[in-house]
mmCIF file of C-alpha atoms in Angstrom:
data_model
loop_
_atom_site.group_PDB
_atom_site.id
_atom_site.type_symbol
_atom_site.label_atom_id
_atom_site.label_comp_id
_atom_site.label_asym_id
_atom_site.label_seq_id
_atom_site.Cartn_x
_atom_site.Cartn_y
_atom_site.Cartn_z
ATOM 1 C CA LYS D 1 -13.308 3.667 -13.081
ATOM 2 C CA ALA D 2 -10.936 5.082 -10.303
ATOM 3 C CA GLY D 3 -7.401 3.116 -9.452
ATOM 4 C CA VAL D 4 -5.470 2.198 -6.828
ATOM 5 C CA THR D 5 -5.447 4.665 -4.129
ATOM 6 C CA GLN D 6 -2.994 5.143 -2.041
ATOM 7 C CA THR D 7 -2.826 7.560 1.168
ATOM 8 C CA PRO D 8 -1.556 8.931 2.537
ATOM 9 C CA ARG D 9 1.425 10.392 0.065
ATOM 10 C CA TYR D 10 3.927 11.930 1.761
ATOM 11 C CA LEU D 11 5.073 11.162 5.736
ATOM 12 C CA ILE D 12 7.813 11.934 8.025
ATOM 13 C CA LYS D 13 7.733 10.019 11.319
ATOM 14 C CA THR D 14 10.724 10.222 14.266
ATOM 15 C CA ARG D 15 12.577 6.756 15.122
ATOM 16 C CA GLY D 16 10.571 4.268 18.070
ATOM 17 C CA GLN D 17 7.179 5.517 16.627
ATOM 18 C CA GLN D 18 4.785 3.223 14.100
ATOM 19 C CA VAL D 19 2.181 4.696 11.154
ATOM 20 C CA THR D 20 -0.440 3.226 9.773
ATOM 21 C CA LEU D 21 -0.651 3.174 5.417
ATOM 22 C CA SER D 22 -3.619 2.633 3.474
ATOM 23 C CA CYS D 23 -4.646 0.880 0.452
ATOM 24 C CA SER D 24 -7.865 0.726 -1.676
ATOM 25 C CA PRO D 25 -7.627 -1.242 -4.285
ATOM 26 C CA ILE D 26 -9.424 -1.117 -7.530
ATOM 27 C CA SER D 27 -13.534 -1.767 -7.855
ATOM 28 C CA GLY D 28 -13.935 -5.223 -8.554
ATOM 29 C CA HIS D 29 -10.073 -6.607 -7.353
ATOM 30 C CA ARG D 30 -9.801 -8.371 -4.368
ATOM 31 C CA SER D 31 -5.959 -9.194 -3.746
ATOM 32 C CA VAL D 32 -4.105 -6.909 -2.544
ATOM 33 C CA SER D 33 -0.075 -6.658 -2.848
ATOM 34 C CA TRP D 34 2.746 -4.332 -0.792
ATOM 35 C CA TYR D 35 6.097 -3.576 -1.495
ATOM 36 C CA GLN D 36 8.977 -1.287 -0.544
ATOM 37 C CA GLN D 37 10.786 0.102 -3.124
ATOM 38 C CA THR D 38 14.407 1.481 -2.197
ATOM 39 C CA PRO D 39 17.645 2.361 -3.325
ATOM 40 C CA GLY D 40 19.792 0.111 -2.392
ATOM 41 C CA GLN D 41 17.836 -3.126 -2.449
ATOM 42 C CA GLY D 42 15.242 -2.049 -5.430
ATOM 43 C CA LEU D 43 11.595 -3.560 -5.062
ATOM 44 C CA GLN D 44 10.819 -5.977 -2.767
ATOM 45 C CA PHE D 45 7.743 -7.389 -1.557
ATOM 46 C CA LEU D 46 6.244 -7.490 1.680
ATOM 47 C CA PHE D 47 2.928 -9.403 1.850
ATOM 48 C CA GLU D 48 -0.038 -10.178 -0.223
ATOM 49 C CA TYR D 49 -3.802 -10.329 1.166
ATOM 50 C CA PHE D 50 -6.899 -11.652 -0.706
ATOM 51 C CA SER D 51 -10.318 -12.182 0.856
ATOM 52 C CA GLU D 52 -9.268 -10.923 4.056
ATOM 53 C CA THR D 53 -6.518 -13.423 4.876
ATOM 54 C CA GLN D 54 -2.548 -12.735 3.866
ATOM 55 C CA ARG D 55 -1.222 -15.309 1.386
ATOM 56 C CA ASN D 56 1.730 -14.632 0.468
ATOM 57 C CA LYS D 57 4.693 -12.703 2.611
ATOM 58 C CA GLY D 58 8.470 -11.532 1.894
ATOM 59 C CA ASN D 59 11.299 -11.670 3.893
ATOM 60 C CA PHE D 60 10.614 -8.955 6.514
ATOM 61 C CA PRO D 61 10.738 -8.599 9.602
ATOM 62 C CA GLY D 62 7.322 -8.861 11.922
ATOM 63 C CA ARG D 63 7.248 -5.074 12.975
ATOM 64 C CA PHE D 64 6.421 -5.203 8.882
ATOM 65 C CA SER D 65 2.358 -6.356 9.202
ATOM 66 C CA GLY D 66 -0.623 -5.793 7.228
ATOM 67 C CA ARG D 67 -3.914 -5.929 7.137
ATOM 68 C CA GLN D 68 -6.969 -6.869 4.629
ATOM 69 C CA PHE D 69 -10.470 -5.067 5.639
ATOM 70 C CA SER D 70 -14.630 -7.357 4.088
ATOM 71 C CA ASN D 71 -14.598 -4.894 0.705
ATOM 72 C CA SER D 72 -10.322 -5.121 0.194
ATOM 73 C CA ARG D 73 -9.255 -2.285 1.650
ATOM 74 C CA SER D 74 -6.050 -2.710 2.923
ATOM 75 C CA GLU D 75 -3.285 -1.350 5.407
ATOM 76 C CA MET D 76 -0.039 -1.931 6.149
ATOM 77 C CA ASN D 77 1.427 -1.052 9.785
ATOM 78 C CA VAL D 78 4.451 -0.751 10.166
ATOM 79 C CA SER D 79 6.113 -0.525 14.001
ATOM 80 C CA THR D 80 9.061 1.102 15.724
ATOM 81 C CA LEU D 81 10.118 2.346 12.739
ATOM 82 C CA GLU D 82 13.597 2.267 11.551
ATOM 83 C CA LEU D 83 16.016 5.143 9.742
ATOM 84 C CA GLY D 84 16.790 2.470 7.174
ATOM 85 C CA ASP D 85 12.448 1.933 7.312
ATOM 86 C CA SER D 86 12.597 5.073 4.728
ATOM 87 C CA ALA D 87 10.803 3.826 1.914
ATOM 88 C CA LEU D 88 8.114 4.756 -1.133
ATOM 89 C CA TYR D 89 5.758 2.356 -0.547
ATOM 90 C CA LEU D 90 3.486 1.011 -4.043
ATOM 91 C CA CYS D 91 0.788 -1.380 -3.274
ATOM 92 C CA ALA D 92 -0.755 -3.866 -5.724
ATOM 93 C CA SER D 93 -4.200 -4.319 -6.674
ATOM 94 C CA SER D 94 -4.953 -7.287 -9.201
ATOM 95 C CA PHE D 95 -7.956 -9.480 -9.715
ATOM 96 C CA ALA D 96 -7.295 -12.423 -8.197
ATOM 97 C CA GLY D 97 -6.317 -15.445 -8.912
ATOM 98 C CA ARG D 98 -3.074 -15.677 -9.240
ATOM 99 C CA GLY D 99 -0.681 -14.274 -11.963
ATOM 100 C CA THR D 100 -3.440 -11.700 -12.409
ATOM 101 C CA GLU D 101 -2.458 -8.292 -13.180
ATOM 102 C CA ALA D 102 -0.975 -5.734 -10.949
ATOM 103 C CA PHE D 103 -1.932 -2.220 -10.977
ATOM 104 C CA PHE D 104 -0.305 0.191 -8.934
ATOM 105 C CA GLY D 105 -1.641 2.755 -6.838
ATOM 106 C CA GLN D 106 0.520 6.767 -6.522
ATOM 107 C CA GLY D 107 2.669 5.098 -3.828
ATOM 108 C CA THR D 108 3.745 6.577 0.511
ATOM 109 C CA ARG D 109 6.478 7.689 0.424
ATOM 110 C CA LEU D 110 7.953 7.508 4.612
ATOM 111 C CA THR D 111 10.551 9.633 5.841
ATOM 112 C CA VAL D 112 11.913 8.376 9.643
ATOM 113 C CA VAL D 113 14.413 11.274 11.121
ATOM 114 C CA GLY Z 1 15.846 -18.265 -5.366
ATOM 115 C CA ILE Z 2 15.170 -16.638 -9.073
ATOM 116 C CA GLN Z 3 17.166 -13.646 -10.901
ATOM 117 C CA VAL Z 4 16.467 -11.398 -12.942
ATOM 118 C CA GLU Z 5 18.664 -9.571 -14.755
ATOM 119 C CA GLN Z 6 17.570 -6.183 -16.683
ATOM 120 C CA SER Z 7 20.243 -4.600 -19.495
ATOM 121 C CA PRO Z 8 21.400 -1.706 -20.053
ATOM 122 C CA PRO Z 9 20.957 -0.771 -17.129
ATOM 123 C CA ASP Z 10 21.271 3.328 -18.022
ATOM 124 C CA LEU Z 11 20.330 4.210 -21.966
ATOM 125 C CA ILE Z 12 20.669 7.860 -23.681
ATOM 126 C CA LEU Z 13 19.004 8.389 -26.057
ATOM 127 C CA GLN Z 14 18.653 10.672 -28.456
ATOM 128 C CA GLU Z 15 14.741 12.288 -29.590
ATOM 129 C CA GLY Z 16 13.742 9.935 -32.185
ATOM 130 C CA ALA Z 17 16.316 6.783 -31.169
ATOM 131 C CA ASN Z 18 14.846 3.707 -30.741
ATOM 132 C CA SER Z 19 15.708 1.323 -28.545
ATOM 133 C CA THR Z 20 15.510 -1.984 -27.278
ATOM 134 C CA LEU Z 21 15.802 -3.557 -23.476
ATOM 135 C CA ARG Z 22 16.460 -6.184 -22.323
ATOM 136 C CA CYS Z 23 14.816 -8.818 -19.307
ATOM 137 C CA ASN Z 24 16.576 -12.473 -18.701
ATOM 138 C CA PHE Z 25 15.435 -14.729 -15.565
ATOM 139 C CA SER Z 26 16.459 -17.315 -14.204
ATOM 140 C CA ASP Z 27 13.363 -19.334 -13.587
ATOM 141 C CA SER Z 28 10.492 -20.854 -15.157
ATOM 142 C CA VAL Z 29 7.625 -17.626 -14.394
ATOM 143 C CA ASN Z 30 3.542 -18.104 -14.670
ATOM 144 C CA ASN Z 31 3.579 -14.122 -16.186
ATOM 145 C CA LEU Z 32 5.325 -11.361 -16.750
ATOM 146 C CA GLN Z 33 4.726 -7.438 -16.918
ATOM 147 C CA TRP Z 34 6.688 -4.567 -17.830
ATOM 148 C CA PHE Z 35 6.164 -1.011 -15.949
ATOM 149 C CA HIS Z 36 7.499 2.661 -16.505
ATOM 150 C CA GLN Z 37 8.121 4.264 -13.228
ATOM 151 C CA ASN Z 38 7.696 7.957 -13.809
ATOM 152 C CA PRO Z 39 9.557 10.412 -11.747
ATOM 153 C CA TRP Z 40 6.953 10.672 -9.288
ATOM 154 C CA GLY Z 41 7.435 6.886 -8.294
ATOM 155 C CA GLN Z 42 4.254 5.655 -9.907
ATOM 156 C CA LEU Z 43 4.839 2.822 -11.940
ATOM 157 C CA ILE Z 44 2.978 2.195 -14.602
ATOM 158 C CA ASN Z 45 1.225 -0.724 -16.732
ATOM 159 C CA LEU Z 46 3.073 -1.018 -20.152
ATOM 160 C CA PHE Z 47 2.474 -5.174 -20.515
ATOM 161 C CA TYR Z 48 0.748 -8.135 -19.506
ATOM 162 C CA ILE Z 49 2.979 -10.163 -21.742
ATOM 163 C CA PRO Z 50 3.434 -14.333 -20.224
ATOM 164 C CA SER Z 51 4.537 -15.067 -24.486
ATOM 165 C CA GLY Z 52 4.720 -13.730 -27.801
ATOM 166 C CA THR Z 53 4.673 -10.622 -29.034
ATOM 167 C CA LYS Z 54 1.806 -7.021 -27.880
ATOM 168 C CA GLN Z 55 2.333 -3.820 -29.198
ATOM 169 C CA ASN Z 56 1.030 -0.430 -27.986
ATOM 170 C CA GLY Z 57 1.625 2.683 -29.938
ATOM 171 C CA ARG Z 58 5.743 3.352 -30.296
ATOM 172 C CA LEU Z 59 5.928 0.091 -27.833
ATOM 173 C CA SER Z 60 6.049 -3.650 -28.426
ATOM 174 C CA ALA Z 61 7.040 -6.007 -26.075
ATOM 175 C CA THR Z 62 8.116 -10.010 -26.921
ATOM 176 C CA THR Z 63 8.749 -12.861 -24.101
ATOM 177 C CA VAL Z 64 10.453 -15.672 -25.437
ATOM 178 C CA ALA Z 65 9.698 -17.780 -21.432
ATOM 179 C CA THR Z 66 11.155 -21.265 -23.277
ATOM 180 C CA GLU Z 67 14.629 -19.330 -23.491
ATOM 181 C CA ARG Z 68 13.428 -16.966 -20.595
ATOM 182 C CA TYR Z 69 13.552 -14.031 -21.438
ATOM 183 C CA SER Z 70 11.466 -11.185 -22.193
ATOM 184 C CA LEU Z 71 12.419 -8.100 -24.516
ATOM 185 C CA LEU Z 72 11.595 -4.552 -24.788
ATOM 186 C CA TYR Z 73 10.725 -1.893 -27.486
ATOM 187 C CA ILE Z 74 10.921 1.663 -27.675
ATOM 188 C CA SER Z 75 10.469 3.179 -31.188
ATOM 189 C CA SER Z 76 10.590 6.843 -32.145
ATOM 190 C CA SER Z 77 11.282 7.631 -28.532
ATOM 191 C CA GLN Z 78 9.997 10.504 -26.409
ATOM 192 C CA THR Z 79 11.872 13.009 -23.582
ATOM 193 C CA THR Z 80 8.088 11.923 -21.736
ATOM 194 C CA ASP Z 81 9.760 8.177 -21.985
ATOM 195 C CA SER Z 82 12.717 9.190 -19.615
ATOM 196 C CA GLY Z 83 12.200 7.316 -16.074
ATOM 197 C CA VAL Z 84 13.095 3.645 -15.270
ATOM 198 C CA TYR Z 85 11.937 0.463 -16.662
ATOM 199 C CA PHE Z 86 11.200 -2.675 -14.878
ATOM 200 C CA CYS Z 87 10.524 -6.208 -15.652
ATOM 201 C CA ALA Z 88 8.736 -8.011 -12.812
ATOM 202 C CA LEU Z 89 7.893 -11.578 -13.014
ATOM 203 C CA PHE Z 90 5.177 -13.444 -11.607
ATOM 204 C CA LEU Z 91 6.261 -17.366 -10.411
ATOM 205 C CA THR Z 92 4.966 -20.432 -11.220
ATOM 206 C CA GLY Z 93 3.300 -21.048 -7.692
ATOM 207 C CA GLY Z 94 4.052 -17.639 -6.233
ATOM 208 C CA GLY Z 95 1.063 -16.401 -6.402
ATOM 209 C CA ASN Z 96 0.526 -12.595 -7.483
ATOM 210 C CA LYS Z 97 4.000 -11.441 -5.982
ATOM 211 C CA LEU Z 98 5.674 -10.390 -7.643
ATOM 212 C CA THR Z 99 10.061 -10.706 -8.758
ATOM 213 C CA PHE Z 100 10.992 -7.506 -10.106
ATOM 214 C CA GLY Z 101 14.363 -6.771 -11.453
ATOM 215 C CA THR Z 102 16.360 -4.058 -11.459
ATOM 216 C CA GLY Z 103 15.996 -2.035 -13.801
ATOM 217 C CA THR Z 104 16.920 0.089 -16.873
ATOM 218 C CA GLN Z 105 17.473 3.855 -16.615
ATOM 219 C CA LEU Z 106 16.383 5.562 -19.935
ATOM 220 C CA LYS Z 107 17.013 9.223 -20.443
ATOM 221 C CA VAL Z 108 15.738 11.108 -23.859
ATOM 222 C CA GLU Z 109 17.211 14.109 -24.531
ATOM 223 C CA LEU Z 110 16.470 16.717 -27.256
#
């Protein structure tokens, strides 16, 4: 079956703009989580959505937000982009329960100039 | 918060050599995964292993949750094994949030 699909793969934005990233989970998976990877901070958890509700949230400013649709697809939005938001954004899909195996998409590489 | 330490941070091997990567953690975990990050950034699942030992070809993993560590063994390494290896933990009560280690950068040379 198809894996986790993230779009777009690459993105270049200007400081102050906003951006929306998309993630389609594996069919049947209801949990979607987002992670940010930077050279300095490593892989950090942003938030998790399950059945259209945010179930868990990491320590990121309010400029980072997300949502999940009824078909389990998820989007994350970053407003008022800063240079430090340049990163690889990874989405993970899990079946449902807590602590179930996570499968990752190929990521969206965001560059803020 | 929980500390997740991986060692060694960097490793260079000759093709055909064996290696052991270690992941130590400071809190009780609900589950644990090992990933290989390829040069394009994607995290490839290696093992989902809360306890015990699992094997998949040249790779195997052992988790001893009571002693708070996990090991990843790579035997007969190949150049395609190069990349970064991460362990990631599901904490008890943490839902599906993964806490990642700092990774081991592996380079396999001919």
